C-alpha cells in the first residue's frame, strides 16, 4: 500500500512540475518581455519581479520533482501561483469571451496553488530525494506510530497499587545466651 501511495505522490509531483515548466522556460527565454507585461499591469519594479518569477518558475519545479524541502517549495510555489494569477489574469477588468478565458486561467492558477499546498502538507513520499536521504528513519512511519500508541496505552493503563510491607510489631526480644 505504501509503495502505491509513493508512486501516486511521485506522479503528482511530476505532473505539477510539468504544468509549470513550459511557462517558466518561455519567461526565462524572454525576461524583458515578461517584465514589460508586468509593467503594463502597474507592477512596481517589474524587472526585479520578473527575475524573481523566472528563478522561482525554473528552480521550484525542479525542487518539486526531486522532492526537496517540500514545505518550503510547496508553500512558495502556491504563493507564486496565486500572485501570478492575480497579476496576470484580471478577469474582472474584461467582459465577454475574454473575461471568461481570463477567469478560467485564474481558476487554473488557484488549482495549481491548491496542489502545491497539498504537496506541502503530504510531503514528497519515499520515492524522492528526501525519502532516500532519510532512509529507514522515514521508511515505516505507520509502524512507528503504532508502536508509540501501544507504549502510550501501556502507560495509561492503571496499575494496581503496590502492597506495602507490614510494619514491625514492636521491639524484638533479646536472644537468650546459650
PDB file of C-alpha atoms in Angstrom:
ATOM      1  CA  UNK A   1       0.000   0.000   0.000  1.00  0.00           C
ATOM      2  CA  UNK A   2       2.806   2.418   0.858  1.00  0.00           C
ATOM      3  CA  UNK A   3       4.551   1.754  -2.472  1.00  0.00           C
ATOM      4  CA  UNK A   4       1.370   2.627  -4.360  1.00  0.00           C
ATOM      5  CA  UNK A   5       0.991   5.875  -2.395  1.00  0.00           C
ATOM      6  CA  UNK A   6       4.613   6.735  -3.087  1.00  0.00           C
ATOM      7  CA  UNK A   7       4.026   6.170  -6.790  1.00  0.00           C
ATOM      8  CA  UNK A   8       0.967   8.409  -6.719  1.00  0.00           C
ATOM      9  CA  UNK A   9       2.895  11.131  -4.875  1.00  0.00           C
ATOM     10  CA  UNK A  10       5.714  10.899  -7.433  1.00  0.00           C
ATOM     11  CA  UNK A  11       3.250  11.129 -10.333  1.00  0.00           C
ATOM     12  CA  UNK A  12       1.579  14.140  -8.701  1.00  0.00           C
ATOM     13  CA  UNK A  13       4.911  15.888  -8.196  1.00  0.00           C
ATOM     14  CA  UNK A  14       5.911  15.296 -11.809  1.00  0.00           C
ATOM     15  CA  UNK A  15       2.540  16.483 -13.137  1.00  0.00           C
ATOM     16  CA  UNK A  16       2.653  19.668 -11.057  1.00  0.00           C
ATOM     17  CA  UNK A  17       6.221  20.353 -12.187  1.00  0.00           C
ATOM     18  CA  UNK A  18       5.305  19.767 -15.827  1.00  0.00           C
ATOM     19  CA  UNK A  19       2.444  22.252 -15.511  1.00  0.00           C
ATOM     20  CA  UNK A  20       4.908  24.999 -14.536  1.00  0.00           C
ATOM     21  CA  UNK A  21       7.946  24.356 -16.692  1.00  0.00           C
ATOM     22  CA  UNK A  22       6.658  25.482 -20.145  1.00  0.00           C
ATOM     23  CA  UNK A  23       5.655  28.938 -18.886  1.00  0.00           C
ATOM     24  CA  UNK A  24       8.846  29.229 -16.840  1.00  0.00           C
ATOM     25  CA  UNK A  25      11.015  28.365 -19.836  1.00  0.00           C
ATOM     26  CA  UNK A  26       9.158  30.879 -22.013  1.00  0.00           C
ATOM     27  CA  UNK A  27       9.656  33.573 -19.375  1.00  0.00           C
ATOM     28  CA  UNK A  28      13.325  32.667 -18.990  1.00  0.00           C
ATOM     29  CA  UNK A  29      13.874  32.982 -22.749  1.00  0.00           C
ATOM     30  CA  UNK A  30      12.267  36.435 -22.809  1.00  0.00           C
ATOM     31  CA  UNK A  31      12.523  38.028 -19.343  1.00  0.00           C
ATOM     32  CA  UNK A  32      12.331  41.589 -20.691  1.00  0.00           C
ATOM     33  CA  UNK A  33       9.034  40.818 -22.441  1.00  0.00           C
ATOM     34  CA  UNK A  34       7.684  39.380 -19.200  1.00  0.00           C
ATOM     35  CA  UNK A  35       8.887  42.480 -17.336  1.00  0.00           C
ATOM     36  CA  UNK A  36       7.021  44.670 -19.866  1.00  0.00           C
ATOM     37  CA  UNK A  37       3.870  42.605 -19.274  1.00  0.00           C
ATOM     38  CA  UNK A  38       4.231  43.161 -15.537  1.00  0.00           C
ATOM     39  CA  UNK A  39       4.883  46.880 -16.049  1.00  0.00           C
ATOM     40  CA  UNK A  40       1.658  47.119 -18.040  1.00  0.00           C
ATOM     41  CA  UNK A  41      -0.259  45.815 -15.014  1.00  0.00           C
ATOM     42  CA  UNK A  42       1.203  48.589 -12.853  1.00  0.00           C
ATOM     43  CA  UNK A  43       3.662  46.386 -11.000  1.00  0.00           C
ATOM     44  CA  UNK A  44       6.415  48.349  -9.237  1.00  0.00           C
ATOM     45  CA  UNK A  45       9.950  47.134 -10.022  1.00  0.00           C
ATOM     46  CA  UNK A  46       8.841  44.898 -12.908  1.00  0.00           C
ATOM     47  CA  UNK A  47      12.391  43.791 -13.785  1.00  0.00           C
ATOM     48  CA  UNK A  48      13.088  42.545 -10.265  1.00  0.00           C
ATOM     49  CA  UNK A  49       9.704  40.825 -10.034  1.00  0.00           C
ATOM     50  CA  UNK A  50      10.206  39.219 -13.454  1.00  0.00           C
ATOM     51  CA  UNK A  51      13.642  37.948 -12.446  1.00  0.00           C
ATOM     52  CA  UNK A  52      12.310  36.533  -9.178  1.00  0.00           C
ATOM     53  CA  UNK A  53       9.431  34.899 -11.029  1.00  0.00           C
ATOM     54  CA  UNK A  54      11.794  33.307 -13.550  1.00  0.00           C
ATOM     55  CA  UNK A  55      14.042  31.951 -10.780  1.00  0.00           C
ATOM     56  CA  UNK A  56      11.067  30.582  -8.827  1.00  0.00           C
ATOM     57  CA  UNK A  57       9.496  29.224 -12.003  1.00  0.00           C
ATOM     58  CA  UNK A  58      12.635  27.343 -13.035  1.00  0.00           C
ATOM     59  CA  UNK A  59      14.016  26.066  -9.744  1.00  0.00           C
ATOM     60  CA  UNK A  60      10.682  25.467  -7.999  1.00  0.00           C
ATOM     61  CA  UNK A  61       9.553  22.687 -10.369  1.00  0.00           C
ATOM     62  CA  UNK A  62      12.994  21.077 -10.226  1.00  0.00           C
ATOM     63  CA  UNK A  63      12.910  21.012  -6.432  1.00  0.00           C
ATOM     64  CA  UNK A  64       9.325  19.769  -6.624  1.00  0.00           C
ATOM     65  CA  UNK A  65      10.199  16.909  -8.994  1.00  0.00           C
ATOM     66  CA  UNK A  66      13.137  15.834  -6.815  1.00  0.00           C
ATOM     67  CA  UNK A  67      11.138  16.119  -3.589  1.00  0.00           C
ATOM     68  CA  UNK A  68      13.459  18.527  -1.785  1.00  0.00           C
ATOM     69  CA  UNK A  69      12.281  20.798   1.067  1.00  0.00           C
ATOM     70  CA  UNK A  70       8.584  20.052   0.442  1.00  0.00           C
ATOM     71  CA  UNK A  71       7.015  22.539   2.853  1.00  0.00           C
ATOM     72  CA  UNK A  72       9.063  25.480   1.673  1.00  0.00           C
ATOM     73  CA  UNK A  73       8.718  24.609  -2.015  1.00  0.00           C
ATOM     74  CA  UNK A  74       5.004  23.814  -1.758  1.00  0.00           C
ATOM     75  CA  UNK A  75       4.075  26.980   0.100  1.00  0.00           C
ATOM     76  CA  UNK A  76       6.413  29.151  -2.004  1.00  0.00           C
ATOM     77  CA  UNK A  77       5.029  27.836  -5.286  1.00  0.00           C
ATOM     78  CA  UNK A  78       1.442  28.194  -4.060  1.00  0.00           C
ATOM     79  CA  UNK A  79       2.093  31.823  -3.147  1.00  0.00           C
ATOM     80  CA  UNK A  80       3.757  32.358  -6.531  1.00  0.00           C
ATOM     81  CA  UNK A  81       0.760  30.809  -8.334  1.00  0.00           C
ATOM     82  CA  UNK A  82      -1.774  32.995  -6.504  1.00  0.00           C
ATOM     83  CA  UNK A  83       0.229  36.189  -7.075  1.00  0.00           C
ATOM     84  CA  UNK A  84       0.741  35.333 -10.763  1.00  0.00           C
ATOM     85  CA  UNK A  85      -2.965  34.664 -11.135  1.00  0.00           C
ATOM     86  CA  UNK A  86      -3.895  37.962  -9.509  1.00  0.00           C
ATOM     87  CA  UNK A  87      -1.413  39.922 -11.615  1.00  0.00           C
ATOM     88  CA  UNK A  88      -1.746  38.271 -14.995  1.00  0.00           C
ATOM     89  CA  UNK A  89      -5.368  37.094 -15.189  1.00  0.00           C
ATOM     90  CA  UNK A  90      -7.518  40.032 -14.081  1.00  0.00           C
ATOM     91  CA  UNK A  91     -10.789  38.697 -15.456  1.00  0.00           C
ATOM     92  CA  UNK A  92     -12.804  41.323 -13.591  1.00  0.00           C
ATOM     93  CA  UNK A  93     -11.385  44.020 -15.873  1.00  0.00           C
ATOM     94  CA  UNK A  94     -12.761  42.391 -19.045  1.00  0.00           C
ATOM     95  CA  UNK A  95     -16.118  41.482 -20.495  1.00  0.00           C
ATOM     96  CA  UNK A  96     -17.426  38.831 -22.845  1.00  0.00           C
ATOM     97  CA  UNK A  97     -15.338  35.905 -24.057  1.00  0.00           C
ATOM     98  CA  UNK A  98     -12.057  37.458 -22.914  1.00  0.00           C
ATOM     99  CA  UNK A  99     -13.355  37.664 -19.338  1.00  0.00           C
ATOM    100  CA  UNK A 100     -14.366  34.008 -19.436  1.00  0.00           C
ATOM    101  CA  UNK A 101     -10.944  32.893 -20.709  1.00  0.00           C
ATOM    102  CA  UNK A 102      -9.108  35.012 -18.132  1.00  0.00           C
ATOM    103  CA  UNK A 103     -11.365  33.667 -15.380  1.00  0.00           C
ATOM    104  CA  UNK A 104     -10.581  30.076 -16.402  1.00  0.00           C
ATOM    105  CA  UNK A 105      -6.858  30.833 -16.397  1.00  0.00           C
ATOM    106  CA  UNK A 106      -7.151  32.468 -12.987  1.00  0.00           C
ATOM    107  CA  UNK A 107      -9.015  29.453 -11.596  1.00  0.00           C
ATOM    108  CA  UNK A 108      -6.370  27.166 -13.095  1.00  0.00           C
ATOM    109  CA  UNK A 109      -3.725  29.145 -11.178  1.00  0.00           C
ATOM    110  CA  UNK A 110      -5.744  28.670  -7.976  1.00  0.00           C
ATOM    111  CA  UNK A 111      -5.950  24.934  -8.722  1.00  0.00           C
ATOM    112  CA  UNK A 112      -2.177  24.794  -9.046  1.00  0.00           C
ATOM    113  CA  UNK A 113      -1.859  26.662  -5.754  1.00  0.00           C
ATOM    114  CA  UNK A 114      -4.129  24.081  -4.099  1.00  0.00           C
ATOM    115  CA  UNK A 115      -1.975  21.263  -5.465  1.00  0.00           C
ATOM    116  CA  UNK A 116       1.144  22.910  -4.064  1.00  0.00           C
ATOM    117  CA  UNK A 117      -0.477  23.305  -0.646  1.00  0.00           C
ATOM    118  CA  UNK A 118      -1.425  19.614  -0.682  1.00  0.00           C
ATOM    119  CA  UNK A 119       2.170  18.772  -1.585  1.00  0.00           C
ATOM    120  CA  UNK A 120       3.417  20.891   1.319  1.00  0.00           C
ATOM    121  CA  UNK A 121       1.092  19.039   3.700  1.00  0.00           C
ATOM    122  CA  UNK A 122       1.548  15.461   2.463  1.00  0.00           C
ATOM    123  CA  UNK A 123       5.234  15.626   1.648  1.00  0.00           C
ATOM    124  CA  UNK A 124       7.080  14.034  -1.249  1.00  0.00           C
ATOM    125  CA  UNK A 125       6.805  10.376  -0.215  1.00  0.00           C
ATOM    126  CA  UNK A 126       9.592   7.818  -0.063  1.00  0.00           C
ATOM    127  CA  UNK A 127      10.322   7.939  -3.792  1.00  0.00           C
ATOM    128  CA  UNK A 128      12.086  11.271  -3.531  1.00  0.00           C
ATOM    129  CA  UNK A 129      15.437  12.722  -2.636  1.00  0.00           C
ATOM    130  CA  UNK A 130      14.219  13.366   0.908  1.00  0.00           C
ATOM    131  CA  UNK A 131      12.923   9.803   1.268  1.00  0.00           C
ATOM    132  CA  UNK A 132      16.229   8.417   0.024  1.00  0.00           C
ATOM    133  CA  UNK A 133      18.263  10.719   2.253  1.00  0.00           C
ATOM    134  CA  UNK A 134      16.383   9.850   5.442  1.00  0.00           C
ATOM    135  CA  UNK A 135      16.293   6.153   4.557  1.00  0.00           C
ATOM    136  CA  UNK A 136      14.781   3.883   7.175  1.00  0.00           C
ATOM    137  CA  UNK A 137      14.093   6.780   9.523  1.00  0.00           C
ATOM    138  CA  UNK A 138      11.028   7.627   7.435  1.00  0.00           C
ATOM    139  CA  UNK A 139      10.612   4.153   5.942  1.00  0.00           C
ATOM    140  CA  UNK A 140       7.950   2.888   8.326  1.00  0.00           C
ATOM    141  CA  UNK A 141       6.096   5.785   9.930  1.00  0.00           C
ATOM    142  CA  UNK A 142       2.966   3.662  10.400  1.00  0.00           C
ATOM    143  CA  UNK A 143       4.885   1.045  12.389  1.00  0.00           C
ATOM    144  CA  UNK A 144       6.497   3.751  14.499  1.00  0.00           C
ATOM    145  CA  UNK A 145       3.097   5.357  15.178  1.00  0.00           C
ATOM    146  CA  UNK A 146       1.510   2.045  16.187  1.00  0.00           C
ATOM    147  CA  UNK A 147       4.442   1.286  18.495  1.00  0.00           C
ATOM    148  CA  UNK A 148       4.055   4.723  20.063  1.00  0.00           C
ATOM    149  CA  UNK A 149       0.315   4.160  20.551  1.00  0.00           C
ATOM    150  CA  UNK A 150       0.975   0.758  22.130  1.00  0.00           C
ATOM    151  CA  UNK A 151       3.516   2.281  24.510  1.00  0.00           C
ATOM    152  CA  UNK A 152       1.112   5.096  25.377  1.00  0.00           C
ATOM    153  CA  UNK A 153      -1.673   2.563  26.004  1.00  0.00           C
ATOM    154  CA  UNK A 154       0.581   0.610  28.379  1.00  0.00           C
ATOM    155  CA  UNK A 155       1.500   3.780  30.244  1.00  0.00           C
ATOM    156  CA  UNK A 156      -2.113   4.935  30.536  1.00  0.00           C
ATOM    157  CA  UNK A 157      -3.396   1.575  31.896  1.00  0.00           C
ATOM    158  CA  UNK A 158      -3.900   1.949  35.648  1.00  0.00           C
ATOM    159  CA  UNK A 159      -1.586  -0.240  37.660  1.00  0.00           C
ATOM    160  CA  UNK A 160      -2.769  -1.982  40.815  1.00  0.00           C
ATOM    161  CA  UNK A 161      -1.487  -0.315  43.966  1.00  0.00           C
ATOM    162  CA  UNK A 162       1.678  -1.735  45.476  1.00  0.00           C
ATOM    163  CA  UNK A 163       1.372  -3.746  48.630  1.00  0.00           C
ATOM    164  CA  UNK A 164       3.274  -2.215  51.443  1.00  0.00           C
ATOM    165  CA  UNK A 165       5.318  -4.292  53.811  1.00  0.00           C
ATOM    166  CA  UNK A 166       3.735  -4.645  57.220  1.00  0.00           C
ATOM    167  CA  UNK A 167       5.444  -2.525  59.851  1.00  0.00           C
ATOM    168  CA  UNK A 168       7.305  -4.342  62.641  1.00  0.00           C
ATOM    169  CA  UNK A 169       5.105  -5.252  65.640  1.00  0.00           C
ATOM    170  CA  UNK A 170       7.192  -3.843  68.349  1.00  0.00           C
ATOM    171  CA  UNK A 171      10.606  -4.390  69.875  1.00  0.00           C
ATOM    172  CA  UNK A 172      12.250  -7.698  69.249  1.00  0.00           C
ATOM    173  CA  UNK A 173      13.026  -9.816  72.255  1.00  0.00           C
ATOM    174  CA  UNK A 174      16.676 -10.255  73.058  1.00  0.00           C
ATOM    175  CA  UNK A 175      18.185 -13.593  72.177  1.00  0.00           C
ATOM    176  CA  UNK A 176      18.949 -15.799  75.089  1.00  0.00           C
ATOM    177  CA  UNK A 177      22.530 -16.680  75.625  1.00  0.00           C
ATOM    178  CA  UNK A 178      23.099 -20.352  75.384  1.00  0.00           C
TER     179      UNK A 178
END
